[in-house]
Structure formats: C-alpha cells, structure tokens
Amino acid sequence: MTVTAQTGAYRPAPPPKWRPLTDAAPLLPDERPHRVLGTGAELDPALMSELYTQLVKGRRYNQQATALTKQGRLAVYPSSTGQEACEVAAALVLEERDWLFPSYRDTLAAVARGLDPAQALTLLRGDWHSGYNPLECRIAPLSTPLATQLPHAVGLAHAARLRGDDVVALALVGDGGTSEGDFHEALNFAAVWQAPVVFLVQNNGFAISVPLAKQTAAPTLAHKAVGYGMPGRLVDGNDAAAVHEVLADAVARARRGGGPTLVEAVTYRMEAHTNADDATRYRVDAEVEAWRAHDPVALLESELTRRGLLDEDGIAAAREAAERMAADLRDGMNAEADLDPMSLFDHVYAEQTTQLREQAEQLRAELAAADEHDEHDAHDDPHAQHGQEDGR
C-alpha cells in the first residue's frame, strides 16, 4: 500500500487562487516536423544559394575527414553526414557578435561559421587544446563530454544580457545529450533567467547504439521545453530551408528579449557514430537506405533546380569550391605539426594554480633531461658523428 492510499494520508491541494505560472499551449511544438521544401513556400534565392553551397562543401568535408582517419591523420572523426542541414543552418543564422557552442560532432558547423577546416580538426588529431582561439571566432571549444557546453552557453548569454550586449548563444547537442543532467540544468536556468540562448537538438536516432525510445518516453524531445517554460519547436532536420527558418525565428526571439527556445531537428546519422563504431550491430541497412532517400543535399538541390534557382553551372561551382576546400584540408592535415609540450599548461586558467606551476616545472626538467640525453648519445655514437660530417 502506498502512503497516499492510506486512510488519512496527507494529500496536498492547491490554494483557491492557484494557477499555472505559464500557459502551456503556446509552448507546445507542432504535431509534425515543420517543413519548407516541397510546400510551395517562398524562398530567398541568395539564402538558398548560400545554403546549397555550404551543404555541398559540408558533405565533402565529412568525406575528406573520414578519409583522413583511415590514413592515420586523425585519431577519430564523428561524421555529421546526413546532418549537414542542421550544421550549416546553425552557423548561418548567427550574427558575427553571436556565439556558437558545438559538441564533438559539430566541426562542420564551426567550419560553416568561418573556422579554418584544419583548425576545426586539431582537437580530433590530438595536437593542441581546442585548436583555435574561441574569442577570435566566437565558437566555444568542441565539447566531447555530453551536454557540458549547454550550461556554458546559458552563462555566456545571461552575462551578455546583464551587460546590455546584443548577443545570442546557440548551443548544439545530440539526442543522447538530452539524457544528461547538464541538459536539465541548462534549460532550467535559461528559462528562469530568460537568457538569450537557443538550444538545437539534432535528433539523429541514436546515442551511439542506444535508440531514442530507450532514452525517453516523451512525445518528442521538443515537448521537454514545456516543462521548463520555454517554446519547443519541431523541424525536419534534413530540410535546410526549414531548419534555417525555425532557428532564425528562435534567434530573433531571443535577441529581442523573448527568452530561450528548444528546437528539435529530426535527422539521421548516415555514418557510424565514429570511425571506431560498427553501426551494423544495432541498425539495419534498410533503415539507412530509407533515410538516404531524404538526403539533405539532394533535397535542396532538387527543389532549387525545379524552381529554376539552381542550374548546372551553379552545381559545378559548388562542387569545385568543395574540392578546393578538401585539397586545402588535406594539405593542412598532412603537414607535420610543430608542437610544444609546454603549451599543455597554457589557457587552462587565467592565472596558473600552484599545482599547475609545479607540474610545468617537472615537465620542463624532464624535457631538458631528455634533450641532454639525446645530445650525449649523438656525441658518443661515431656513426651519428660520421653521418653529420659527410652530410648524410
């Protein structure tokens, strides 16, 4: 027998004037994902051209980065093939002053925002910290731990509003990240503070091998927004025009003081979780092929061609731009990095802690001892000396 079923058990009742803090109806997402392509909606030719070019470049970027892992130039790569519409739209809706908070799978979003493609992969190569200066590009470091970037986005957005800065933060997360405590904390604080932040959940079907149905019983992930007191939007994540439209509305709302929005983009991860994953163990080929028929690049190309907004020359120009980017990326990743082990201690804290200073001195001493040992070996090795003398 439960406590509430017992005779005389305490049952809290609301006072006579109790009412909800927020009307839930305007916060509820649409019953079906919002779409633009194929609906006859008016399209901005310039925006569509930019979206298409970035999608083609994004697909090529994913292909090239995946190839680099097979060549040993990258330690790991989490491909966003199939999710390019979400990545590109997220980058293009932001103003220069805004901030992007990516997860580990969102290197393409960073590149579409203007980051050098090779710099975006530096972390995944294992070279140097995040690989770029976040302040220069307004892109937070790629976040490998799930959802930890979300509270950071809220904090930055809230601080910007307190300073009176006209800044919006856009944070990306996967469906798996919505199962983390950081997701709850970020949305709760964002709604209470009315922070100018937009959360984009790329629901690609799986948290590595765990399907969405084993993560949540919610009608959609967008419905979770209602519990925090913010609007939830549901959008077809493979419809680039629709994702851009929904995100643009959410960013504009945040900028004018309307508070946060949770956007769920329904998409699909075409490739494995990473190059170290075997996706055939948890999903069937028929499912993947069904989603290939809803490919974001092909969808936009077909629509623009049908409307006369894209011709063969435009398609060729986008592909040529993509090949130039891929060539530059290969050159950048094939170049040997000039690494300084002492840089491990840079950019950790504004002022180094005592422990970090001690560790830095220890490493400095070890490096000096290694250099001295190498010089000693070279001096004692007659073959090494002979090779140096005759130029070999």
PDB file of N, CA and C in Angstrom, residues 55-68 77-84 87 105 107-108 271 325 329:
ATOM      1  N   LEU A  55      26.135  23.248 -47.978  1.00  0.00           N
ATOM      2  CA  LEU A  55      25.785  21.835 -47.827  1.00  0.00           C
ATOM      3  C   LEU A  55      26.717  20.956 -48.654  1.00  0.00           C
ATOM      4  N   VAL A  56      26.986  21.366 -49.895  1.00  0.00           N
ATOM      5  CA  VAL A  56      27.881  20.589 -50.756  1.00  0.00           C
ATOM      6  C   VAL A  56      29.289  20.555 -50.163  1.00  0.00           C
ATOM      7  N   LYS A  57      29.748  21.690 -49.680  1.00  0.00           N
ATOM      8  CA  LYS A  57      31.068  21.736 -49.053  1.00  0.00           C
ATOM      9  C   LYS A  57      31.086  20.899 -47.772  1.00  0.00           C
ATOM     10  N   GLY A  58      29.972  20.933 -47.038  1.00  0.00           N
ATOM     11  CA  GLY A  58      29.895  20.161 -45.805  1.00  0.00           C
ATOM     12  C   GLY A  58      29.946  18.661 -46.051  1.00  0.00           C
ATOM     13  N   ARG A  59      29.244  18.199 -47.089  1.00  0.00           N
ATOM     14  CA  ARG A  59      29.286  16.781 -47.412  1.00  0.00           C
ATOM     15  C   ARG A  59      30.709  16.365 -47.785  1.00  0.00           C
ATOM     16  N   ARG A  60      31.383  17.211 -48.566  1.00  0.00           N
ATOM     17  CA  ARG A  60      32.758  16.901 -48.974  1.00  0.00           C
ATOM     18  C   ARG A  60      33.703  16.949 -47.779  1.00  0.00           C
ATOM     19  N   TYR A  61      33.447  17.854 -46.876  1.00  0.00           N
ATOM     20  CA  TYR A  61      34.253  17.957 -45.653  1.00  0.00           C
ATOM     21  C   TYR A  61      34.158  16.671 -44.839  1.00  0.00           C
ATOM     22  N   ASN A  62      32.946  16.164 -44.681  1.00  0.00           N
ATOM     23  CA  ASN A  62      32.768  14.913 -43.939  1.00  0.00           C
ATOM     24  C   ASN A  62      33.490  13.753 -44.620  1.00  0.00           C
ATOM     25  N   GLN A  63      33.401  13.703 -45.941  1.00  0.00           N
ATOM     26  CA  GLN A  63      34.065  12.628 -46.679  1.00  0.00           C
ATOM     27  C   GLN A  63      35.581  12.710 -46.514  1.00  0.00           C
ATOM     28  N   GLN A  64      36.119  13.928 -46.614  1.00  0.00           N
ATOM     29  CA  GLN A  64      37.565  14.084 -46.522  1.00  0.00           C
ATOM     30  C   GLN A  64      38.069  13.785 -45.115  1.00  0.00           C
ATOM     31  N   ALA A  65      37.345  14.246 -44.106  1.00  0.00           N
ATOM     32  CA  ALA A  65      37.755  13.987 -42.729  1.00  0.00           C
ATOM     33  C   ALA A  65      37.712  12.493 -42.415  1.00  0.00           C
ATOM     34  N   THR A  66      36.706  11.804 -42.929  1.00  0.00           N
ATOM     35  CA  THR A  66      36.620  10.358 -42.728  1.00  0.00           C
ATOM     36  C   THR A  66      37.804   9.658 -43.385  1.00  0.00           C
ATOM     37  N   ALA A  67      38.180  10.104 -44.578  1.00  0.00           N
ATOM     38  CA  ALA A  67      39.336   9.520 -45.264  1.00  0.00           C
ATOM     39  C   ALA A  67      40.619   9.764 -44.475  1.00  0.00           C
ATOM     40  N   LEU A  68      40.725  10.918 -43.832  1.00  0.00           N
ATOM     41  CA  LEU A  68      41.928  11.236 -43.057  1.00  0.00           C
ATOM     42  C   LEU A  68      42.095  10.293 -41.866  1.00  0.00           C
ATOM     43  N   TYR A  77      37.038  10.530 -35.896  1.00  0.00           N
ATOM     44  CA  TYR A  77      36.177  11.547 -36.501  1.00  0.00           C
ATOM     45  C   TYR A  77      34.715  11.125 -36.382  1.00  0.00           C
ATOM     46  N   PRO A  78      33.895  11.925 -35.710  1.00  0.00           N
ATOM     47  CA  PRO A  78      32.457  11.677 -35.643  1.00  0.00           C
ATOM     48  C   PRO A  78      31.774  12.386 -36.807  1.00  0.00           C
ATOM     49  N   SER A  79      31.441  11.660 -37.844  1.00  0.00           N
ATOM     50  CA  SER A  79      30.886  12.248 -39.060  1.00  0.00           C
ATOM     51  C   SER A  79      29.488  12.827 -38.822  1.00  0.00           C
ATOM     52  N   SER A  80      29.200  13.931 -39.504  1.00  0.00           N
ATOM     53  CA  SER A  80      27.852  14.514 -39.480  1.00  0.00           C
ATOM     54  C   SER A  80      27.178  14.357 -40.837  1.00  0.00           C
ATOM     55  N   THR A  81      27.614  13.360 -41.620  1.00  0.00           N
ATOM     56  CA  THR A  81      26.971  13.087 -42.903  1.00  0.00           C
ATOM     57  C   THR A  81      25.489  12.756 -42.680  1.00  0.00           C
ATOM     58  N   GLY A  82      24.624  13.456 -43.392  1.00  0.00           N
ATOM     59  CA  GLY A  82      23.186  13.325 -43.199  1.00  0.00           C
ATOM     60  C   GLY A  82      22.615  14.423 -42.332  1.00  0.00           C
ATOM     61  N   GLN A  83      23.474  15.085 -41.559  1.00  0.00           N
ATOM     62  CA  GLN A  83      23.038  16.145 -40.650  1.00  0.00           C
ATOM     63  C   GLN A  83      23.517  17.519 -41.111  1.00  0.00           C
ATOM     64  N   GLU A  84      23.993  17.612 -42.346  1.00  0.00           N
ATOM     65  CA  GLU A  84      24.595  18.863 -42.807  1.00  0.00           C
ATOM     66  C   GLU A  84      23.629  20.049 -42.760  1.00  0.00           C
ATOM     67  N   GLU A  87      23.763  21.547 -39.314  1.00  0.00           N
ATOM     68  CA  GLU A  87      25.047  22.170 -39.037  1.00  0.00           C
ATOM     69  C   GLU A  87      25.177  23.519 -39.750  1.00  0.00           C
ATOM     70  N   ARG A 105      30.539  16.483 -32.509  1.00  0.00           N
ATOM     71  CA  ARG A 105      30.128  16.134 -33.864  1.00  0.00           C
ATOM     72  C   ARG A 105      29.901  17.368 -34.739  1.00  0.00           C
ATOM     73  N   THR A 107      31.895  19.833 -35.911  1.00  0.00           N
ATOM     74  CA  THR A 107      33.006  20.516 -36.570  1.00  0.00           C
ATOM     75  C   THR A 107      32.533  21.222 -37.836  1.00  0.00           C
ATOM     76  N   LEU A 108      31.581  20.639 -38.541  1.00  0.00           N
ATOM     77  CA  LEU A 108      31.082  21.252 -39.765  1.00  0.00           C
ATOM     78  C   LEU A 108      30.414  22.589 -39.473  1.00  0.00           C
ATOM     79  N   GLU A 271      26.413   7.814 -41.236  1.00  0.00           N
ATOM     80  CA  GLU A 271      27.617   7.034 -40.962  1.00  0.00           C
ATOM     81  C   GLU A 271      27.579   6.484 -39.540  1.00  0.00           C
ATOM     82  N   MET A 325      38.291  23.239 -50.996  1.00  0.00           N
ATOM     83  CA  MET A 325      38.341  23.143 -49.539  1.00  0.00           C
ATOM     84  C   MET A 325      38.953  21.821 -49.101  1.00  0.00           C
ATOM     85  N   LEU A 329      42.300  21.206 -46.939  1.00  0.00           N
ATOM     86  CA  LEU A 329      42.240  20.426 -45.700  1.00  0.00           C
ATOM     87  C   LEU A 329      43.290  19.323 -45.714  1.00  0.00           C
TER      88      LEU A 329
END
